Tab-separated table of C-alpha atoms and ligand atoms in Angstrom:
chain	number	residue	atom	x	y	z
A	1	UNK	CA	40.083	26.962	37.140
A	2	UNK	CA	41.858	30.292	37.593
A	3	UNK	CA	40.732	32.927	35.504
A	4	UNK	CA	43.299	36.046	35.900
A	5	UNK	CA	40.907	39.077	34.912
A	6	UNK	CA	42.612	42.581	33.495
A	7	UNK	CA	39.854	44.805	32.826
A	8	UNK	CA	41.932	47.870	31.851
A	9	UNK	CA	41.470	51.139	30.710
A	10	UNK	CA	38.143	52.902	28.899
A	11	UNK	CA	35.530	50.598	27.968
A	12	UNK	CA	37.778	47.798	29.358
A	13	UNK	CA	36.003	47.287	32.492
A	14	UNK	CA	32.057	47.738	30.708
A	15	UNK	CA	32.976	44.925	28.343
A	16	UNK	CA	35.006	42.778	30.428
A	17	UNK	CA	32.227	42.424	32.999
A	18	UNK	CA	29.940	41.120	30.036
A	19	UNK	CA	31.998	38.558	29.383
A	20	UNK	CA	32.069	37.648	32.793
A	21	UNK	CA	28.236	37.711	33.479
A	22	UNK	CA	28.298	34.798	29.902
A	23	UNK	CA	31.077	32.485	32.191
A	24	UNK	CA	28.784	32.770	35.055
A	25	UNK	CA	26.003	31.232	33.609
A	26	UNK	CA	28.582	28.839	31.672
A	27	UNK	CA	29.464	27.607	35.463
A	28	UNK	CA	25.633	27.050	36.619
A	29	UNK	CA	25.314	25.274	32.720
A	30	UNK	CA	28.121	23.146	33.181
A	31	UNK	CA	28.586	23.053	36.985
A	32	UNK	CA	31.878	24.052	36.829
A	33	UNK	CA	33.842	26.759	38.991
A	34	UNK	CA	36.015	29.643	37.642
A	35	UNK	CA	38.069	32.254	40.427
A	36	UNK	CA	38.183	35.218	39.108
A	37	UNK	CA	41.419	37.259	39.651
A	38	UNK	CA	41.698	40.577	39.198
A	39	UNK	CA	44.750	41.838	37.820
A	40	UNK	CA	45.983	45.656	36.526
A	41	UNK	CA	47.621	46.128	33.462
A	42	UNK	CA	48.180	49.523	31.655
A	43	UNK	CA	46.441	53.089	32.084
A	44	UNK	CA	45.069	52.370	35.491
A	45	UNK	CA	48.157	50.186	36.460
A	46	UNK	CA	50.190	53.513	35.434
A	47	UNK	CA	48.024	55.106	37.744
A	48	UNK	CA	48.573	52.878	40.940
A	49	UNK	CA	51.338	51.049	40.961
A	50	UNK	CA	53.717	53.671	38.512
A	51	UNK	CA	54.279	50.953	36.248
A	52	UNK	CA	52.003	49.726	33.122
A	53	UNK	CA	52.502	45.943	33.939
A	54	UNK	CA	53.533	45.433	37.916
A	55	UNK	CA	54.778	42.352	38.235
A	56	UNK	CA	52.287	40.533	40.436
A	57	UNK	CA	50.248	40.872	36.899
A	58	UNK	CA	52.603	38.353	35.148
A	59	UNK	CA	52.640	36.489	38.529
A	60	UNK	CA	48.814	36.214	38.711
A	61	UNK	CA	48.416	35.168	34.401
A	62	UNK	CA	51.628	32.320	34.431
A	63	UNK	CA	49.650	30.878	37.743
A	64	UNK	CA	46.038	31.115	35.701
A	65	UNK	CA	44.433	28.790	33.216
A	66	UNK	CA	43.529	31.895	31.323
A	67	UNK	CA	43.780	35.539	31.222
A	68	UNK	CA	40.835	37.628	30.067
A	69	UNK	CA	41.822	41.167	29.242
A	70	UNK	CA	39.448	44.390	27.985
A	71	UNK	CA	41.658	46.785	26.413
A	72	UNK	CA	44.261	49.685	27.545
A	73	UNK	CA	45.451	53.003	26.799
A	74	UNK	CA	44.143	56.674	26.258
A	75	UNK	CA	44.972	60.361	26.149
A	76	UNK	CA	45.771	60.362	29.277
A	77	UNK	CA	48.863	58.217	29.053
A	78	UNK	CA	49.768	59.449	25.495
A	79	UNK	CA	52.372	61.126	26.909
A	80	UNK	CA	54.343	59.053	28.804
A	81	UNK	CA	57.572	58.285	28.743
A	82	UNK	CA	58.734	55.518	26.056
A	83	UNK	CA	58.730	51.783	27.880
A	84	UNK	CA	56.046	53.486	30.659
A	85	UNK	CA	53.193	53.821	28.043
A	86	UNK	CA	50.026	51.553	29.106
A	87	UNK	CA	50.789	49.512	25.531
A	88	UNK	CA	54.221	48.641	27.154
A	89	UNK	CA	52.194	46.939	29.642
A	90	UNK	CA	50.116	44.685	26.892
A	91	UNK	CA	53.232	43.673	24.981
A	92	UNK	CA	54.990	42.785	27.995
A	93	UNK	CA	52.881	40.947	29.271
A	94	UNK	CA	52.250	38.889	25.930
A	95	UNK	CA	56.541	38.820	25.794
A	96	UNK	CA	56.116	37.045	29.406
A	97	UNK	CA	53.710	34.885	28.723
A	98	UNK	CA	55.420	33.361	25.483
A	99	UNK	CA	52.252	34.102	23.010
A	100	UNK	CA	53.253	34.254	19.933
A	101	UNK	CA	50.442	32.997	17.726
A	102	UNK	CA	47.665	35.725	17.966
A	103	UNK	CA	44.077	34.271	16.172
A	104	UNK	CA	42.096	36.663	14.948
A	105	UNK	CA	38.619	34.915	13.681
A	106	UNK	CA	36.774	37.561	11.269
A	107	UNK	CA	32.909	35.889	11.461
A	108	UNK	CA	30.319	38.005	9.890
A	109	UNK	CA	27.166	36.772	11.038
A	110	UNK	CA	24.822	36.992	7.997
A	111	UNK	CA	21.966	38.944	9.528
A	112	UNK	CA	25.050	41.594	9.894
A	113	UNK	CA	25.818	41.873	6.519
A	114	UNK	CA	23.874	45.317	5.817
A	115	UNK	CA	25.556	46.344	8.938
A	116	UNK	CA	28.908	46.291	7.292
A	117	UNK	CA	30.275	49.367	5.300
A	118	UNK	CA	30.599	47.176	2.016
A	119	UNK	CA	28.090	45.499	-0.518
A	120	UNK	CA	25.832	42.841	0.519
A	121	UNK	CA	26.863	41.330	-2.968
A	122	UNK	CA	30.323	41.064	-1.287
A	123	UNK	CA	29.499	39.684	2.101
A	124	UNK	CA	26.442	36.941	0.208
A	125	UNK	CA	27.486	33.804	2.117
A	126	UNK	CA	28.586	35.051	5.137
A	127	UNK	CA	32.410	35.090	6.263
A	128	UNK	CA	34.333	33.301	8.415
A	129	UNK	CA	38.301	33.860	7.913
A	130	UNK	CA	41.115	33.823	10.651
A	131	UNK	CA	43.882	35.525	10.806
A	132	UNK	CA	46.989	33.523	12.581
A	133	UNK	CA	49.119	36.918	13.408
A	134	UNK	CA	53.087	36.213	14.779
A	135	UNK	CA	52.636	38.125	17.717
A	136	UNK	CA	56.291	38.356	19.979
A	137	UNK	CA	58.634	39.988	17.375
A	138	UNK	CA	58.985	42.072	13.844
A	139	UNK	CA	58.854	45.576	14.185
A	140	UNK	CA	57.127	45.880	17.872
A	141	UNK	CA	59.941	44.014	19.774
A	142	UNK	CA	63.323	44.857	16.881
A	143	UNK	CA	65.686	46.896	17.744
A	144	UNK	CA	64.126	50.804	18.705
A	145	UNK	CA	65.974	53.921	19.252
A	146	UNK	CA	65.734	57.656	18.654
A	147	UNK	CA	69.212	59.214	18.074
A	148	UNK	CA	70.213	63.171	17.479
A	149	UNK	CA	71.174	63.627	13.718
A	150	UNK	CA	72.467	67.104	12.005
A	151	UNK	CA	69.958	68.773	12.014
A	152	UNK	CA	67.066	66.821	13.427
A	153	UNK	CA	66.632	63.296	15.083
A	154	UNK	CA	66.357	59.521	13.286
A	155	UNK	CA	63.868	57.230	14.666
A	156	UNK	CA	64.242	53.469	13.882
A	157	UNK	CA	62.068	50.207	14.756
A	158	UNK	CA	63.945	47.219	12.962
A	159	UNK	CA	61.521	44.741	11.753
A	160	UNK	CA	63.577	41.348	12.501
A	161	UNK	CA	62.784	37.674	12.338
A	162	UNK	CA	64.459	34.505	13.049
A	163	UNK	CA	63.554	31.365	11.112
A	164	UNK	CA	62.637	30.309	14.398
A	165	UNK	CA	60.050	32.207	15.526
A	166	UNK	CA	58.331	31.674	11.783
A	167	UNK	CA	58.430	28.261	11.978
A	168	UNK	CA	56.747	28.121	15.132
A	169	UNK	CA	53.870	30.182	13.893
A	170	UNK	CA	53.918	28.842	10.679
A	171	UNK	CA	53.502	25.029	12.241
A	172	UNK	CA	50.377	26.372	14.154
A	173	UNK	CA	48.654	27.992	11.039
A	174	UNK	CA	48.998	24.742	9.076
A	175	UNK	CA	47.303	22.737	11.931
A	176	UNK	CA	44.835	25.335	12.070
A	177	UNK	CA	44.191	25.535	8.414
A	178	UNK	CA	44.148	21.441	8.546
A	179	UNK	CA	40.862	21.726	10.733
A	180	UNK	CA	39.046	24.246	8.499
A	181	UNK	CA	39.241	24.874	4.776
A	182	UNK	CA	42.874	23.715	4.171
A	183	UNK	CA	43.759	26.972	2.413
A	184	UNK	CA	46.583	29.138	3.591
A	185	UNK	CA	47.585	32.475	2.657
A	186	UNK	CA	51.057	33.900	3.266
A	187	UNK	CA	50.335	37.634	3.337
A	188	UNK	CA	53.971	39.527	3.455
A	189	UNK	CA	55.637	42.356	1.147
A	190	UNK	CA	58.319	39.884	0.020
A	191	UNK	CA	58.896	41.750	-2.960
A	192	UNK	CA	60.689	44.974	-0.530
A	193	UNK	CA	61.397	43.334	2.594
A	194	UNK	CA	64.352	40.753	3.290
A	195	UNK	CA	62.158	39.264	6.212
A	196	UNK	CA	59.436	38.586	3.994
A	197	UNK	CA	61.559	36.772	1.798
A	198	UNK	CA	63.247	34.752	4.891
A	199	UNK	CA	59.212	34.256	5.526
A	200	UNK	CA	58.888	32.788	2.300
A	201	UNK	CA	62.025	30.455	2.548
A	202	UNK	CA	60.889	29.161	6.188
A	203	UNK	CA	57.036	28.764	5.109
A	204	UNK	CA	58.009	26.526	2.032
A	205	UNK	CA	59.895	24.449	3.973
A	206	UNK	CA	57.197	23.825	6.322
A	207	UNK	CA	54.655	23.399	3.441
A	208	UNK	CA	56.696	20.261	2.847
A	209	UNK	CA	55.717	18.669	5.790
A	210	UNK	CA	51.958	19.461	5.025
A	211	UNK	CA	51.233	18.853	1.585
A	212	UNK	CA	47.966	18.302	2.561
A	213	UNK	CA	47.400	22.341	2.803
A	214	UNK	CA	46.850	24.476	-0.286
A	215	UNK	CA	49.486	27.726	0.314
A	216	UNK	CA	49.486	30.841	-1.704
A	217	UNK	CA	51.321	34.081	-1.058
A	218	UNK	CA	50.280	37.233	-1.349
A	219	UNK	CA	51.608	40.554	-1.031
A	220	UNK	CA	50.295	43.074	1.818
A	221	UNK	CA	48.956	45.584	-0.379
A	222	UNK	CA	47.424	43.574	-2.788
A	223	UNK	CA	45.648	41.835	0.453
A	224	UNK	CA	44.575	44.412	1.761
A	225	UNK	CA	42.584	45.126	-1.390
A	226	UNK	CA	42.066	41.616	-2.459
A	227	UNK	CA	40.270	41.484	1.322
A	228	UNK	CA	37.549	44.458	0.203
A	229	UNK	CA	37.215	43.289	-3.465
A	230	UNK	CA	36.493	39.552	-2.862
A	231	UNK	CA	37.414	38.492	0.784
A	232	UNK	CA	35.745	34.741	0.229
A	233	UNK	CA	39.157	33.925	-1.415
A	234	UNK	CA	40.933	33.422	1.715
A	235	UNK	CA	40.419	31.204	4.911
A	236	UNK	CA	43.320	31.349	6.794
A	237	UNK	CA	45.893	33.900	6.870
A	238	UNK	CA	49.691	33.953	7.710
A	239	UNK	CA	50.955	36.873	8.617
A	240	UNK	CA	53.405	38.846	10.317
A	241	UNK	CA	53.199	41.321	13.567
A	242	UNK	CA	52.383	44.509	11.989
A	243	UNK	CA	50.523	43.123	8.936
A	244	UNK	CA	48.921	41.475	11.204
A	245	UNK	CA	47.755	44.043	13.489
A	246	UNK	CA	46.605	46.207	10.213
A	247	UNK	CA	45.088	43.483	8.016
A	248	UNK	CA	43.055	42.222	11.695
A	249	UNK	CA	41.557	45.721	11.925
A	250	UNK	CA	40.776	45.632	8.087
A	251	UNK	CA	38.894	42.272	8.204
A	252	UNK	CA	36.399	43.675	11.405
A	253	UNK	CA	34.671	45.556	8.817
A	254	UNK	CA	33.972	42.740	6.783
A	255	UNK	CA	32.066	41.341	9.593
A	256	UNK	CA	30.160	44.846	10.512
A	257	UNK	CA	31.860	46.186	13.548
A	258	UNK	CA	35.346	46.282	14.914
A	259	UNK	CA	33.173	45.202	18.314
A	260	UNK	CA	33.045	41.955	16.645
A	261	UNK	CA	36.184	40.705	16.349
A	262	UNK	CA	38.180	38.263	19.592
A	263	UNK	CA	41.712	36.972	19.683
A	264	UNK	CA	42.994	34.151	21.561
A	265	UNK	CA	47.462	34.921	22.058
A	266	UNK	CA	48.912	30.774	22.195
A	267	UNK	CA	52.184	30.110	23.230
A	268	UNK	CA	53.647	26.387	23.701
A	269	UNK	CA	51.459	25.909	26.977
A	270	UNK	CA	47.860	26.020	27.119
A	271	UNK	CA	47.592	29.011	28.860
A	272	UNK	CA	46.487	31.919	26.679
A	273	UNK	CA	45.379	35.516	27.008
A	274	UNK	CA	41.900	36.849	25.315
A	275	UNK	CA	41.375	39.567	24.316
A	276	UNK	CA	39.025	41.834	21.983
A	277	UNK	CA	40.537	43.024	19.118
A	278	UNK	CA	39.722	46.757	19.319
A	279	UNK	CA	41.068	49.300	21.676
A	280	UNK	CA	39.813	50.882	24.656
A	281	UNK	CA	37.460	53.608	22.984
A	282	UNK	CA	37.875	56.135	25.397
A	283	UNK	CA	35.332	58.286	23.624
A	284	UNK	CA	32.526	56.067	24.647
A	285	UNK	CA	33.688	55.115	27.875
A	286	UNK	CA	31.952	54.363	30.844
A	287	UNK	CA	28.362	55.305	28.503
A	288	UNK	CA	27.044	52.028	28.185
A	289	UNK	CA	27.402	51.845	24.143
A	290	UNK	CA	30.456	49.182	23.652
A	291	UNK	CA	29.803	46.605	21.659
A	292	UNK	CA	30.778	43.459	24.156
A	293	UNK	CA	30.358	40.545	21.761
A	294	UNK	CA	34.235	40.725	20.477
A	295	UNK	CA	34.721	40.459	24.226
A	296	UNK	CA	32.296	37.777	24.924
A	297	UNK	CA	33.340	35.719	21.905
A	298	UNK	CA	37.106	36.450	23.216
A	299	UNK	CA	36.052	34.566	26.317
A	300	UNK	CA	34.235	31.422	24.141
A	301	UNK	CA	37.977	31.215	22.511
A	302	UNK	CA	39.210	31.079	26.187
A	303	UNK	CA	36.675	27.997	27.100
A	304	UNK	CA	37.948	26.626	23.936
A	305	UNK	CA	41.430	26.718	24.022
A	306	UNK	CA	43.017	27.050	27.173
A	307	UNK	CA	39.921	25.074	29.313
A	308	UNK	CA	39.350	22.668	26.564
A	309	UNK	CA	35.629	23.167	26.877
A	310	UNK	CA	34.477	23.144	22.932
A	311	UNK	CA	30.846	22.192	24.083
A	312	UNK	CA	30.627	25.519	26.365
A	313	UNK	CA	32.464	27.623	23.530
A	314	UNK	CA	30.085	26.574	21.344
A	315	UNK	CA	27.062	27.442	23.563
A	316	UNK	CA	28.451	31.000	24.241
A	317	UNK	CA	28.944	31.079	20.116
A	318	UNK	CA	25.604	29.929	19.388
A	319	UNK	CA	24.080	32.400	21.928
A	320	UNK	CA	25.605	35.545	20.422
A	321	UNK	CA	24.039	34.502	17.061
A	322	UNK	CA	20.756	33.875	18.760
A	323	UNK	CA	20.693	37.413	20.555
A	324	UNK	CA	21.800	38.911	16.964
A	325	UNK	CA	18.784	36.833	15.348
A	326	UNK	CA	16.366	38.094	17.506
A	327	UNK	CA	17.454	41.364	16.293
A	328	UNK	CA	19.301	42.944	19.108
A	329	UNK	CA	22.388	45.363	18.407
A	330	UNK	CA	24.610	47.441	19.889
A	331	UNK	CA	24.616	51.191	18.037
A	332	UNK	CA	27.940	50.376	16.117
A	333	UNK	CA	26.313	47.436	14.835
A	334	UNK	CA	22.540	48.849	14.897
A	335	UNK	CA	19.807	49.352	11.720
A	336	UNK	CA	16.615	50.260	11.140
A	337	UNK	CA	14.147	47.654	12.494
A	338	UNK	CA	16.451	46.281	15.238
A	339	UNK	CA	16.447	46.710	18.917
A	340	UNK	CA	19.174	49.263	20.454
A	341	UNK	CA	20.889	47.787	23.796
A	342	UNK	CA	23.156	48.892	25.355
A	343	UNK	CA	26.092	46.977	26.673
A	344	UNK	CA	25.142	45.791	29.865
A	345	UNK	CA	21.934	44.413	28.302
A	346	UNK	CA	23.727	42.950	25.520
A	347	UNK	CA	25.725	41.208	28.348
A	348	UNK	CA	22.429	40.040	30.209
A	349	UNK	CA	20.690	38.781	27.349
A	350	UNK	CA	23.812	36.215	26.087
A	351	UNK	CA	24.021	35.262	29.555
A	352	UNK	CA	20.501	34.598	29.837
A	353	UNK	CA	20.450	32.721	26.259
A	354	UNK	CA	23.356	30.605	27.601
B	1	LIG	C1	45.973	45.008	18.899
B	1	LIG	C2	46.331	46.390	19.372
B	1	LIG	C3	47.705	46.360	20.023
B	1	LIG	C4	48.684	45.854	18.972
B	1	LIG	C5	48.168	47.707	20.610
B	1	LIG	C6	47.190	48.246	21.625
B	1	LIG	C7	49.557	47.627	21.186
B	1	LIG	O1	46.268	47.293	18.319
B	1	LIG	O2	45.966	44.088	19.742
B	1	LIG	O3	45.678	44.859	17.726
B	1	LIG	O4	49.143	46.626	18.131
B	1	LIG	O5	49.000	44.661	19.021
B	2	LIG	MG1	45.418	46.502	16.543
């Protein structure tokens, strides 16, 4: 089983190598084999090759079961030209490989809810909602251009959809929300935008087919609240790219740290990328203070979905919660009491609890 292995830019390669250490002692668990193959993909890729994604990347993920990936980008490259910036790379790469459903699980663990920014009231329960973000179109791949005006410049990124590319999405939230809760949320801003409305149109229609599934809509501003004020309302949430992206980073507080959030990227094939959902944190790179859990858990999705090994997903799952029981943290995550790591121990001790 070919793993294809981008460890990026910042704290890429710190957390990256956690999640690695956890699939290691998934192989001596479950006597299995993975090859690891490294790949390069933005900053550094910029760096040696002159290109964010060089095309023996794409090469080495479409002949891979999986691709793990840490994060990219940083002042360094902020100033590179348009289509040569290391997120170029990361969108191309997810344009290649044909994912367009990005899942986004916000867990909060409950012995993390005083970690979190907002009220334990809030959090009681613990959390567990997913976000099902479209992830190949809308405003990151419409139509962009910068043109000379009187007087100045205009700057425009068209947000466009085909009823295609929502029904495809929309068919995989339904199935999703089929194995959990059975509540769906369409989260758009269909009261401004004429996608959101063609959203609304296309979503219906597939409702019909799966009148088993509760759907509500909701508008992105009032979600965005609704998911501070009383986020045990939703379970699984439709959205657009760019809501998406936002809402994503919005729900990682609910569950204490944007270190604790993974994403799985599906296309029509089994072969998905995984990826944390923060960025590379160049501030803290290369200190030993990343949080690698979002990473780690990233790499359970990978077992799950693209190696179809639930039973090893679940042991990585189950391990993270242990080490967080026993009272371990990382500093974004840490409180009086509890037992600063850093994140190579954090990596050691969920590969030793697996
Ligand atoms: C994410 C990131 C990326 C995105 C950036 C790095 C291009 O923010 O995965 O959420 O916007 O998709
Ligand atoms: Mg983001």
């Amino acid at each position: 089983m070919k793993i294809t292995v981008i460890r990026g830019d910042g704290i890429g390669p710190e957390i990256v190598d956690q999640a690695i250490k956890a699939l290691h002692s998934v192989e001596k668990k479950y006597n299995c084999k993975f090859e690891f193959s490294d790949a390069l993909m933005g900053g550094c890729a910029i760096d040696e090759t002159g290109v964010p994604l060089p095309e023996e990347t794409v090469a080495s993920c479409k002949s891979s079961a999986a691709t793990l990936l840490g994060a990219v980008g940083g002042p360094k490259w902020d100033n590179q030209p348009a289509n040569l910036r290391p997120e170029d790379g990361l969108l191309g790469l997810r344009k290649a490989m044909g994912v367009y459903a990005n899942l986004r699980p916000a867990t909060l663990f409950e012995e993390l809810s005083a970690a979190s920014n907002l009220k334990e009231s809030v959090l009681k329960g613990g959390l567990d909602l997913l976000i099902v973000r479209e992830l190949l179109s809308g405003a990151y791949f419409g139509k962009k251009e910068v043109v000379e005006i009187e007087g100045g410049k205009k700057a425009t990124d068209a947000i466009e959809y085909t009823s295609h590319e929502i029904e495809r999405i929309a068919r995989v939230a339904f199935d999703i929300a089929r194995g959990r809760s059975r509540k769906l949320t369409l989260v758009d801003k269909a009261n401004v935008l004429y996608t959101s409305r063609l959203w609304r149109e296309v979503v219906a229609k597939v409702a019909e087919d799966n009148k088993d599934i509760k759907l509500n809509y909701m508008y992105v501003d009032n979600a965005a609240m609704q998911l501070i004020n009383d986020p045990h309302q939703f379970d699984v949430i439709l959205t657009e790219n760019m809501f998406g992206d936002i809402l994503s980073d919005e729900a990682s507080m609910l569950t204490g740290s944007l270190g604790m959030l993974p994403s799985a990227s599906l296309g029509d094939n089994s072969v998905g990328i995984y990826e944390p959902c923060h960025g590379s944190a160049p501030d803290i790179a290369g200190q030993d203070k990343a949080n690698p859990i979002a990473t780690i858990m990233s790499a359970a999705m990978l077992l799950r979905y693209s190696l179809k090994m639930e039973d090893a997903a679940e042991c990585v799952e189950k391990a993270v919660a242990k080490i967080i029981s026993k009272g371990y943290r990382t500093v974004d995550i840490m409180e009086e009491g509890k037992l600063l790591v850093g994140t190579k121990a954090m990596g050691d001790l969920i590969a030793a609890e697996i």
